[in-house]
Amino acid sequence: MLIYVKLMLTAVFWGGTFIAGRAIAGSVEPFSAAFLRFAVASVFLFPLAWKKEGRLPLIKREQLLPLVLAGMTGVFAYNIFFLNGMKFITAGRASLMMAMNPVFISLLAVPIFKDRLNWVRGAGIFLSVFGAVIVISRGDFNTLLSEGVGRGELLILGGVASWVSFSLIGKILVKGLSPLVSVSYSSLIGAAALFLPACFGGLFEEMSSYSLVDWTSILFLGIFGTVLGFVWYYEGIRKIGPTNAGQFINFVPISAVLLAFLILKEPITWSLLIGGLFVISGVYLTNMKSSA
């Protein structure tokens, strides 16, 4: 029961990351924001891992590549796509596009983890994709066909691909390492990869000009969106599997849209509502057990 509460809170925290990402999109360079997020996270993760595990286990040779891949997908690539994308797209729309994650996780889990895909889950995939098209096109399919997908949408789709990869790699990692240790090492690897690009992007020159909102957003991303969110998500992957844990991402866009409306005053349009309904319904069907 506790793991379901943790996964629900994780969904709320991750909904808040879209608000925080939008808040700093125009004032903090993306590489700097991503580096600071995971530098903050690492400060909390490693002492927490040491206390819980009694030590920091040495990484075995066969674990090194999955850890590097996790750091480069879930930390480096995802955050660069995410923070750059938030410059061009609203928090609510970005969160609904990110809700496609469980669909692709389910699809790729078929050949990788031998999961079954029946007609109900197939219908869910269709509904989710259709809903995403409504959200991306803002309900105007002709514009989508004539002008294509916008820059912000493409960047967020890159974030989707990065997170799906991270989730599937996580299933491999937690077989030999605890979720907390896995997240700690992958965060450190991702932060190390982000450091030089952040320096070239003016990290140290611009830090003194960050506002209270900027620092609050960075701390929220680091502590709630990373430390608590990543650890609890990995616990969910280990205990109930990547498909079932991914189902809780359904609640991320709901919290994100509501928070964006309340905090950022973003409008809730008909295309957002209808598209979101299709996406969430489709994701629910996609993650139903085969016996259903």
PDB file of N, CA and C in Angstrom, residues 20-115:
ATOM      1  N   ALA A  20       7.843  24.500 -12.247  1.00  0.00           N
ATOM      2  CA  ALA A  20       9.182  25.016 -11.944  1.00  0.00           C
ATOM      3  C   ALA A  20       9.999  25.219 -13.211  1.00  0.00           C
ATOM      4  N   GLY A  21       9.902  24.267 -14.136  1.00  0.00           N
ATOM      5  CA  GLY A  21      10.637  24.394 -15.399  1.00  0.00           C
ATOM      6  C   GLY A  21      10.188  25.602 -16.207  1.00  0.00           C
ATOM      7  N   ARG A  22       8.895  25.832 -16.230  1.00  0.00           N
ATOM      8  CA  ARG A  22       8.362  27.000 -16.940  1.00  0.00           C
ATOM      9  C   ARG A  22       8.787  28.297 -16.254  1.00  0.00           C
ATOM     10  N   ALA A  23       8.853  28.269 -14.917  1.00  0.00           N
ATOM     11  CA  ALA A  23       9.198  29.474 -14.155  1.00  0.00           C
ATOM     12  C   ALA A  23      10.622  29.943 -14.431  1.00  0.00           C
ATOM     13  N   ILE A  24      11.553  29.007 -14.680  1.00  0.00           N
ATOM     14  CA  ILE A  24      12.954  29.383 -14.894  1.00  0.00           C
ATOM     15  C   ILE A  24      13.362  29.356 -16.364  1.00  0.00           C
ATOM     16  N   ALA A  25      12.406  29.035 -17.245  1.00  0.00           N
ATOM     17  CA  ALA A  25      12.741  28.856 -18.661  1.00  0.00           C
ATOM     18  C   ALA A  25      13.358  30.099 -19.293  1.00  0.00           C
ATOM     19  N   GLY A  26      12.906  31.273 -18.878  1.00  0.00           N
ATOM     20  CA  GLY A  26      13.396  32.483 -19.514  1.00  0.00           C
ATOM     21  C   GLY A  26      14.547  33.157 -18.806  1.00  0.00           C
ATOM     22  N   SER A  27      14.926  32.636 -17.624  1.00  0.00           N
ATOM     23  CA  SER A  27      15.935  33.337 -16.835  1.00  0.00           C
ATOM     24  C   SER A  27      17.174  32.510 -16.500  1.00  0.00           C
ATOM     25  N   VAL A  28      17.084  31.186 -16.598  1.00  0.00           N
ATOM     26  CA  VAL A  28      18.219  30.315 -16.276  1.00  0.00           C
ATOM     27  C   VAL A  28      18.560  29.472 -17.498  1.00  0.00           C
ATOM     28  N   GLU A  29      19.819  29.503 -17.898  1.00  0.00           N
ATOM     29  CA  GLU A  29      20.273  28.725 -19.056  1.00  0.00           C
ATOM     30  C   GLU A  29      20.032  27.238 -18.792  1.00  0.00           C
ATOM     31  N   PRO A  30      19.489  26.473 -19.779  1.00  0.00           N
ATOM     32  CA  PRO A  30      19.075  25.084 -19.536  1.00  0.00           C
ATOM     33  C   PRO A  30      20.160  24.170 -18.982  1.00  0.00           C
ATOM     34  N   PHE A  31      21.392  24.242 -19.512  1.00  0.00           N
ATOM     35  CA  PHE A  31      22.446  23.392 -18.987  1.00  0.00           C
ATOM     36  C   PHE A  31      22.746  23.736 -17.523  1.00  0.00           C
ATOM     37  N   SER A  32      22.731  25.033 -17.203  1.00  0.00           N
ATOM     38  CA  SER A  32      22.978  25.458 -15.824  1.00  0.00           C
ATOM     39  C   SER A  32      21.868  24.981 -14.898  1.00  0.00           C
ATOM     40  N   ALA A  33      20.616  25.126 -15.343  1.00  0.00           N
ATOM     41  CA  ALA A  33      19.485  24.687 -14.528  1.00  0.00           C
ATOM     42  C   ALA A  33      19.539  23.190 -14.280  1.00  0.00           C
ATOM     43  N   ALA A  34      19.853  22.421 -15.329  1.00  0.00           N
ATOM     44  CA  ALA A  34      19.919  20.965 -15.185  1.00  0.00           C
ATOM     45  C   ALA A  34      21.063  20.554 -14.263  1.00  0.00           C
ATOM     46  N   PHE A  35      22.226  21.194 -14.419  1.00  0.00           N
ATOM     47  CA  PHE A  35      23.357  20.864 -13.553  1.00  0.00           C
ATOM     48  C   PHE A  35      23.046  21.176 -12.098  1.00  0.00           C
ATOM     49  N   LEU A  36      22.502  22.360 -11.827  1.00  0.00           N
ATOM     50  CA  LEU A  36      22.200  22.744 -10.445  1.00  0.00           C
ATOM     51  C   LEU A  36      21.143  21.831  -9.837  1.00  0.00           C
ATOM     52  N   ARG A  37      20.184  21.418 -10.646  1.00  0.00           N
ATOM     53  CA  ARG A  37      19.150  20.491 -10.156  1.00  0.00           C
ATOM     54  C   ARG A  37      19.792  19.219  -9.610  1.00  0.00           C
ATOM     55  N   PHE A  38      20.717  18.653 -10.371  1.00  0.00           N
ATOM     56  CA  PHE A  38      21.274  17.369  -9.959  1.00  0.00           C
ATOM     57  C   PHE A  38      22.466  17.523  -9.018  1.00  0.00           C
ATOM     58  N   ALA A  39      23.066  18.697  -8.996  1.00  0.00           N
ATOM     59  CA  ALA A  39      24.065  18.960  -7.959  1.00  0.00           C
ATOM     60  C   ALA A  39      23.375  19.030  -6.600  1.00  0.00           C
ATOM     61  N   VAL A  40      22.242  19.733  -6.541  1.00  0.00           N
ATOM     62  CA  VAL A  40      21.445  19.783  -5.313  1.00  0.00           C
ATOM     63  C   VAL A  40      20.990  18.378  -4.925  1.00  0.00           C
ATOM     64  N   ALA A  41      20.495  17.632  -5.914  1.00  0.00           N
ATOM     65  CA  ALA A  41      20.006  16.281  -5.637  1.00  0.00           C
ATOM     66  C   ALA A  41      21.110  15.386  -5.081  1.00  0.00           C
ATOM     67  N   SER A  42      22.300  15.478  -5.660  1.00  0.00           N
ATOM     68  CA  SER A  42      23.403  14.617  -5.223  1.00  0.00           C
ATOM     69  C   SER A  42      23.808  14.906  -3.777  1.00  0.00           C
ATOM     70  N   VAL A  43      23.715  16.183  -3.366  1.00  0.00           N
ATOM     71  CA  VAL A  43      24.048  16.557  -1.994  1.00  0.00           C
ATOM     72  C   VAL A  43      23.163  15.808  -0.995  1.00  0.00           C
ATOM     73  N   PHE A  44      21.912  15.572  -1.373  1.00  0.00           N
ATOM     74  CA  PHE A  44      20.983  14.854  -0.496  1.00  0.00           C
ATOM     75  C   PHE A  44      21.024  13.342  -0.727  1.00  0.00           C
ATOM     76  N   LEU A  45      21.228  12.930  -1.977  1.00  0.00           N
ATOM     77  CA  LEU A  45      21.119  11.513  -2.304  1.00  0.00           C
ATOM     78  C   LEU A  45      22.215  10.663  -1.664  1.00  0.00           C
ATOM     79  N   PHE A  46      23.470  11.113  -1.742  1.00  0.00           N
ATOM     80  CA  PHE A  46      24.556  10.269  -1.279  1.00  0.00           C
ATOM     81  C   PHE A  46      24.561  10.077   0.242  1.00  0.00           C
ATOM     82  N   PRO A  47      24.360  11.128   1.048  1.00  0.00           N
ATOM     83  CA  PRO A  47      24.224  10.875   2.496  1.00  0.00           C
ATOM     84  C   PRO A  47      23.033   9.981   2.828  1.00  0.00           C
ATOM     85  N   LEU A  48      21.934  10.163   2.088  1.00  0.00           N
ATOM     86  CA  LEU A  48      20.756   9.330   2.310  1.00  0.00           C
ATOM     87  C   LEU A  48      21.051   7.878   1.969  1.00  0.00           C
ATOM     88  N   ALA A  49      21.761   7.670   0.853  1.00  0.00           N
ATOM     89  CA  ALA A  49      22.122   6.306   0.447  1.00  0.00           C
ATOM     90  C   ALA A  49      23.071   5.675   1.459  1.00  0.00           C
ATOM     91  N   TRP A  50      24.022   6.456   1.939  1.00  0.00           N
ATOM     92  CA  TRP A  50      24.996   5.950   2.922  1.00  0.00           C
ATOM     93  C   TRP A  50      24.279   5.521   4.211  1.00  0.00           C
ATOM     94  N   LYS A  51      23.339   6.354   4.677  1.00  0.00           N
ATOM     95  CA  LYS A  51      22.611   6.055   5.907  1.00  0.00           C
ATOM     96  C   LYS A  51      21.722   4.826   5.749  1.00  0.00           C
ATOM     97  N   LYS A  52      21.038   4.726   4.621  1.00  0.00           N
ATOM     98  CA  LYS A  52      20.085   3.634   4.420  1.00  0.00           C
ATOM     99  C   LYS A  52      20.795   2.323   4.119  1.00  0.00           C
ATOM    100  N   GLU A  53      21.867   2.371   3.336  1.00  0.00           N
ATOM    101  CA  GLU A  53      22.564   1.156   2.915  1.00  0.00           C
ATOM    102  C   GLU A  53      23.675   0.751   3.883  1.00  0.00           C
ATOM    103  N   GLY A  54      24.106   1.699   4.740  1.00  0.00           N
ATOM    104  CA  GLY A  54      25.224   1.430   5.621  1.00  0.00           C
ATOM    105  C   GLY A  54      26.564   1.676   4.966  1.00  0.00           C
ATOM    106  N   ARG A  55      26.558   1.787   3.646  1.00  0.00           N
ATOM    107  CA  ARG A  55      27.765   2.053   2.861  1.00  0.00           C
ATOM    108  C   ARG A  55      27.325   2.355   1.429  1.00  0.00           C
ATOM    109  N   LEU A  56      28.256   2.800   0.623  1.00  0.00           N
ATOM    110  CA  LEU A  56      27.991   2.953  -0.809  1.00  0.00           C
ATOM    111  C   LEU A  56      28.643   1.769  -1.517  1.00  0.00           C
ATOM    112  N   PRO A  57      27.838   0.849  -2.032  1.00  0.00           N
ATOM    113  CA  PRO A  57      28.419  -0.341  -2.658  1.00  0.00           C
ATOM    114  C   PRO A  57      29.249   0.017  -3.885  1.00  0.00           C
ATOM    115  N   LEU A  58      30.323  -0.724  -4.073  1.00  0.00           N
ATOM    116  CA  LEU A  58      31.147  -0.535  -5.255  1.00  0.00           C
ATOM    117  C   LEU A  58      30.383  -1.008  -6.492  1.00  0.00           C
ATOM    118  N   ILE A  59      30.602  -0.303  -7.585  1.00  0.00           N
ATOM    119  CA  ILE A  59      29.914  -0.639  -8.828  1.00  0.00           C
ATOM    120  C   ILE A  59      30.650  -1.783  -9.524  1.00  0.00           C
ATOM    121  N   LYS A  60      29.922  -2.823  -9.851  1.00  0.00           N
ATOM    122  CA  LYS A  60      30.495  -3.930 -10.591  1.00  0.00           C
ATOM    123  C   LYS A  60      30.639  -3.559 -12.065  1.00  0.00           C
ATOM    124  N   ARG A  61      31.516  -4.266 -12.747  1.00  0.00           N
ATOM    125  CA  ARG A  61      31.790  -3.931 -14.141  1.00  0.00           C
ATOM    126  C   ARG A  61      30.526  -3.994 -14.994  1.00  0.00           C
ATOM    127  N   GLU A  62      29.692  -5.003 -14.764  1.00  0.00           N
ATOM    128  CA  GLU A  62      28.487  -5.157 -15.586  1.00  0.00           C
ATOM    129  C   GLU A  62      27.418  -4.115 -15.263  1.00  0.00           C
ATOM    130  N   GLN A  63      27.567  -3.401 -14.131  1.00  0.00           N
ATOM    131  CA  GLN A  63      26.601  -2.365 -13.760  1.00  0.00           C
ATOM    132  C   GLN A  63      26.992  -0.989 -14.275  1.00  0.00           C
ATOM    133  N   LEU A  64      28.229  -0.839 -14.693  1.00  0.00           N
ATOM    134  CA  LEU A  64      28.722   0.479 -15.075  1.00  0.00           C
ATOM    135  C   LEU A  64      27.998   1.034 -16.297  1.00  0.00           C
ATOM    136  N   LEU A  65      27.865   0.220 -17.346  1.00  0.00           N
ATOM    137  CA  LEU A  65      27.212   0.705 -18.568  1.00  0.00           C
ATOM    138  C   LEU A  65      25.759   1.081 -18.326  1.00  0.00           C
ATOM    139  N   PRO A  66      24.940   0.246 -17.649  1.00  0.00           N
ATOM    140  CA  PRO A  66      23.565   0.678 -17.371  1.00  0.00           C
ATOM    141  C   PRO A  66      23.487   1.967 -16.552  1.00  0.00           C
ATOM    142  N   LEU A  67      24.411   2.149 -15.600  1.00  0.00           N
ATOM    143  CA  LEU A  67      24.411   3.381 -14.819  1.00  0.00           C
ATOM    144  C   LEU A  67      24.733   4.600 -15.674  1.00  0.00           C
ATOM    145  N   VAL A  68      25.728   4.461 -16.536  1.00  0.00           N
ATOM    146  CA  VAL A  68      26.081   5.566 -17.437  1.00  0.00           C
ATOM    147  C   VAL A  68      24.903   5.881 -18.363  1.00  0.00           C
ATOM    148  N   LEU A  69      24.267   4.850 -18.899  1.00  0.00           N
ATOM    149  CA  LEU A  69      23.124   5.061 -19.783  1.00  0.00           C
ATOM    150  C   LEU A  69      21.958   5.706 -19.037  1.00  0.00           C
ATOM    151  N   ALA A  70      21.743   5.295 -17.794  1.00  0.00           N
ATOM    152  CA  ALA A  70      20.681   5.913 -16.994  1.00  0.00           C
ATOM    153  C   ALA A  70      20.975   7.395 -16.751  1.00  0.00           C
ATOM    154  N   GLY A  71      22.227   7.712 -16.430  1.00  0.00           N
ATOM    155  CA  GLY A  71      22.608   9.098 -16.208  1.00  0.00           C
ATOM    156  C   GLY A  71      22.489   9.948 -17.458  1.00  0.00           C
ATOM    157  N   MET A  72      22.827   9.370 -18.600  1.00  0.00           N
ATOM    158  CA  MET A  72      22.806  10.128 -19.846  1.00  0.00           C
ATOM    159  C   MET A  72      21.401  10.259 -20.430  1.00  0.00           C
ATOM    160  N   THR A  73      20.500   9.333 -20.073  1.00  0.00           N
ATOM    161  CA  THR A  73      19.129   9.422 -20.592  1.00  0.00           C
ATOM    162  C   THR A  73      18.210  10.156 -19.618  1.00  0.00           C
ATOM    163  N   GLY A  74      18.099   9.630 -18.387  1.00  0.00           N
ATOM    164  CA  GLY A  74      17.163  10.200 -17.430  1.00  0.00           C
ATOM    165  C   GLY A  74      17.601  11.508 -16.821  1.00  0.00           C
ATOM    166  N   VAL A  75      18.900  11.800 -16.861  1.00  0.00           N
ATOM    167  CA  VAL A  75      19.419  13.042 -16.269  1.00  0.00           C
ATOM    168  C   VAL A  75      19.842  14.025 -17.358  1.00  0.00           C
ATOM    169  N   PHE A  76      20.832  13.660 -18.140  1.00  0.00           N
ATOM    170  CA  PHE A  76      21.394  14.594 -19.115  1.00  0.00           C
ATOM    171  C   PHE A  76      20.391  14.911 -20.230  1.00  0.00           C
ATOM    172  N   ALA A  77      20.035  13.903 -21.021  1.00  0.00           N
ATOM    173  CA  ALA A  77      19.202  14.149 -22.196  1.00  0.00           C
ATOM    174  C   ALA A  77      17.808  14.646 -21.825  1.00  0.00           C
ATOM    175  N   TYR A  78      17.177  13.981 -20.858  1.00  0.00           N
ATOM    176  CA  TYR A  78      15.807  14.362 -20.508  1.00  0.00           C
ATOM    177  C   TYR A  78      15.726  15.824 -20.095  1.00  0.00           C
ATOM    178  N   ASN A  79      16.631  16.250 -19.228  1.00  0.00           N
ATOM    179  CA  ASN A  79      16.544  17.619 -18.722  1.00  0.00           C
ATOM    180  C   ASN A  79      16.883  18.677 -19.760  1.00  0.00           C
ATOM    181  N   ILE A  80      17.775  18.346 -20.686  1.00  0.00           N
ATOM    182  CA  ILE A  80      18.071  19.302 -21.749  1.00  0.00           C
ATOM    183  C   ILE A  80      16.872  19.460 -22.669  1.00  0.00           C
ATOM    184  N   PHE A  81      16.259  18.343 -23.045  1.00  0.00           N
ATOM    185  CA  PHE A  81      15.043  18.417 -23.866  1.00  0.00           C
ATOM    186  C   PHE A  81      13.935  19.140 -23.105  1.00  0.00           C
ATOM    187  N   PHE A  82      13.753  18.772 -21.844  1.00  0.00           N
ATOM    188  CA  PHE A  82      12.663  19.316 -21.031  1.00  0.00           C
ATOM    189  C   PHE A  82      12.805  20.822 -20.819  1.00  0.00           C
ATOM    190  N   LEU A  83      13.967  21.263 -20.344  1.00  0.00           N
ATOM    191  CA  LEU A  83      14.142  22.673 -20.007  1.00  0.00           C
ATOM    192  C   LEU A  83      14.178  23.563 -21.248  1.00  0.00           C
ATOM    193  N   ASN A  84      14.731  23.054 -22.351  1.00  0.00           N
ATOM    194  CA  ASN A  84      14.673  23.822 -23.590  1.00  0.00           C
ATOM    195  C   ASN A  84      13.252  23.874 -24.136  1.00  0.00           C
ATOM    196  N   GLY A  85      12.550  22.756 -24.045  1.00  0.00           N
ATOM    197  CA  GLY A  85      11.185  22.718 -24.542  1.00  0.00           C
ATOM    198  C   GLY A  85      10.259  23.646 -23.793  1.00  0.00           C
ATOM    199  N   MET A  86      10.499  23.838 -22.488  1.00  0.00           N
ATOM    200  CA  MET A  86       9.623  24.690 -21.695  1.00  0.00           C
ATOM    201  C   MET A  86       9.720  26.162 -22.065  1.00  0.00           C
ATOM    202  N   LYS A  87      10.709  26.511 -22.892  1.00  0.00           N
ATOM    203  CA  LYS A  87      10.784  27.887 -23.389  1.00  0.00           C
ATOM    204  C   LYS A  87       9.695  28.165 -24.420  1.00  0.00           C
ATOM    205  N   PHE A  88       9.220  27.120 -25.080  1.00  0.00           N
ATOM    206  CA  PHE A  88       8.356  27.299 -26.237  1.00  0.00           C
ATOM    207  C   PHE A  88       6.954  26.722 -26.065  1.00  0.00           C
ATOM    208  N   ILE A  89       6.678  26.076 -24.939  1.00  0.00           N
ATOM    209  CA  ILE A  89       5.406  25.377 -24.789  1.00  0.00           C
ATOM    210  C   ILE A  89       4.920  25.558 -23.355  1.00  0.00           C
ATOM    211  N   THR A  90       3.601  25.586 -23.174  1.00  0.00           N
ATOM    212  CA  THR A  90       3.050  25.772 -21.832  1.00  0.00           C
ATOM    213  C   THR A  90       3.249  24.515 -20.986  1.00  0.00           C
ATOM    214  N   ALA A  91       3.193  24.703 -19.679  1.00  0.00           N
ATOM    215  CA  ALA A  91       3.420  23.593 -18.760  1.00  0.00           C
ATOM    216  C   ALA A  91       2.355  22.508 -18.918  1.00  0.00           C
ATOM    217  N   GLY A  92       1.101  22.922 -19.073  1.00  0.00           N
ATOM    218  CA  GLY A  92       0.019  21.955 -19.202  1.00  0.00           C
ATOM    219  C   GLY A  92       0.146  21.090 -20.440  1.00  0.00           C
ATOM    220  N   ARG A  93       0.439  21.697 -21.581  1.00  0.00           N
ATOM    221  CA  ARG A  93       0.567  20.940 -22.829  1.00  0.00           C
ATOM    222  C   ARG A  93       1.781  20.022 -22.778  1.00  0.00           C
ATOM    223  N   ALA A  94       2.882  20.512 -22.223  1.00  0.00           N
ATOM    224  CA  ALA A  94       4.083  19.678 -22.120  1.00  0.00           C
ATOM    225  C   ALA A  94       3.817  18.453 -21.259  1.00  0.00           C
ATOM    226  N   SER A  95       3.079  18.635 -20.158  1.00  0.00           N
ATOM    227  CA  SER A  95       2.809  17.511 -19.264  1.00  0.00           C
ATOM    228  C   SER A  95       1.931  16.463 -19.930  1.00  0.00           C
ATOM    229  N   LEU A  96       0.980  16.881 -20.760  1.00  0.00           N
ATOM    230  CA  LEU A  96       0.126  15.923 -21.449  1.00  0.00           C
ATOM    231  C   LEU A  96       0.910  15.138 -22.496  1.00  0.00           C
ATOM    232  N   MET A  97       1.876  15.789 -23.131  1.00  0.00           N
ATOM    233  CA  MET A  97       2.726  15.061 -24.067  1.00  0.00           C
ATOM    234  C   MET A  97       3.597  14.051 -23.330  1.00  0.00           C
ATOM    235  N   MET A  98       4.095  14.444 -22.153  1.00  0.00           N
ATOM    236  CA  MET A  98       4.908  13.537 -21.359  1.00  0.00           C
ATOM    237  C   MET A  98       4.094  12.345 -20.856  1.00  0.00           C
ATOM    238  N   ALA A  99       2.784  12.504 -20.801  1.00  0.00           N
ATOM    239  CA  ALA A  99       1.941  11.400 -20.357  1.00  0.00           C
ATOM    240  C   ALA A  99       1.965  10.227 -21.324  1.00  0.00           C
ATOM    241  N   MET A 100       2.566  10.416 -22.490  1.00  0.00           N
ATOM    242  CA  MET A 100       2.722   9.325 -23.453  1.00  0.00           C
ATOM    243  C   MET A 100       3.791   8.326 -23.020  1.00  0.00           C
ATOM    244  N   ASN A 101       4.562   8.649 -22.014  1.00  0.00           N
ATOM    245  CA  ASN A 101       5.641   7.756 -21.567  1.00  0.00           C
ATOM    246  C   ASN A 101       5.187   6.322 -21.330  1.00  0.00           C
ATOM    247  N   PRO A 102       4.116   6.081 -20.542  1.00  0.00           N
ATOM    248  CA  PRO A 102       3.724   4.698 -20.276  1.00  0.00           C
ATOM    249  C   PRO A 102       3.363   3.908 -21.523  1.00  0.00           C
ATOM    250  N   VAL A 103       2.832   4.607 -22.542  1.00  0.00           N
ATOM    251  CA  VAL A 103       2.468   3.922 -23.785  1.00  0.00           C
ATOM    252  C   VAL A 103       3.706   3.330 -24.440  1.00  0.00           C
ATOM    253  N   PHE A 104       4.745   4.133 -24.567  1.00  0.00           N
ATOM    254  CA  PHE A 104       5.966   3.651 -25.212  1.00  0.00           C
ATOM    255  C   PHE A 104       6.711   2.659 -24.320  1.00  0.00           C
ATOM    256  N   ILE A 105       6.621   2.840 -22.999  1.00  0.00           N
ATOM    257  CA  ILE A 105       7.214   1.860 -22.086  1.00  0.00           C
ATOM    258  C   ILE A 105       6.544   0.501 -22.299  1.00  0.00           C
ATOM    259  N   SER A 106       5.205   0.505 -22.413  1.00  0.00           N
ATOM    260  CA  SER A 106       4.471  -0.738 -22.624  1.00  0.00           C
ATOM    261  C   SER A 106       4.835  -1.383 -23.954  1.00  0.00           C
ATOM    262  N   LEU A 107       4.947  -0.566 -24.994  1.00  0.00           N
ATOM    263  CA  LEU A 107       5.292  -1.098 -26.308  1.00  0.00           C
ATOM    264  C   LEU A 107       6.669  -1.751 -26.304  1.00  0.00           C
ATOM    265  N   LEU A 108       7.641  -1.070 -25.727  1.00  0.00           N
ATOM    266  CA  LEU A 108       9.008  -1.597 -25.738  1.00  0.00           C
ATOM    267  C   LEU A 108       9.196  -2.727 -24.738  1.00  0.00           C
ATOM    268  N   ALA A 109       8.336  -2.794 -23.715  1.00  0.00           N
ATOM    269  CA  ALA A 109       8.439  -3.888 -22.749  1.00  0.00           C
ATOM    270  C   ALA A 109       8.039  -5.224 -23.370  1.00  0.00           C
ATOM    271  N   VAL A 110       7.312  -5.180 -24.493  1.00  0.00           N
ATOM    272  CA  VAL A 110       6.912  -6.428 -25.166  1.00  0.00           C
ATOM    273  C   VAL A 110       8.131  -7.193 -25.686  1.00  0.00           C
ATOM    274  N   PRO A 111       9.000  -6.584 -26.526  1.00  0.00           N
ATOM    275  CA  PRO A 111      10.160  -7.344 -26.988  1.00  0.00           C
ATOM    276  C   PRO A 111      11.273  -7.480 -25.940  1.00  0.00           C
ATOM    277  N   ILE A 112      11.373  -6.493 -25.031  1.00  0.00           N
ATOM    278  CA  ILE A 112      12.501  -6.508 -24.085  1.00  0.00           C
ATOM    279  C   ILE A 112      12.219  -7.400 -22.881  1.00  0.00           C
ATOM    280  N   PHE A 113      11.027  -7.233 -22.267  1.00  0.00           N
ATOM    281  CA  PHE A 113      10.709  -7.981 -21.055  1.00  0.00           C
ATOM    282  C   PHE A 113       9.622  -9.035 -21.275  1.00  0.00           C
ATOM    283  N   LYS A 114       9.261  -9.258 -22.544  1.00  0.00           N
ATOM    284  CA  LYS A 114       8.295 -10.303 -22.914  1.00  0.00           C
ATOM    285  C   LYS A 114       6.902 -10.045 -22.338  1.00  0.00           C
ATOM    286  N   ASP A 115       6.543  -8.778 -22.155  1.00  0.00           N
ATOM    287  CA  ASP A 115       5.182  -8.454 -21.748  1.00  0.00           C
ATOM    288  C   ASP A 115       4.217  -8.761 -22.888  1.00  0.00           C
TER     289      ASP A 115
END
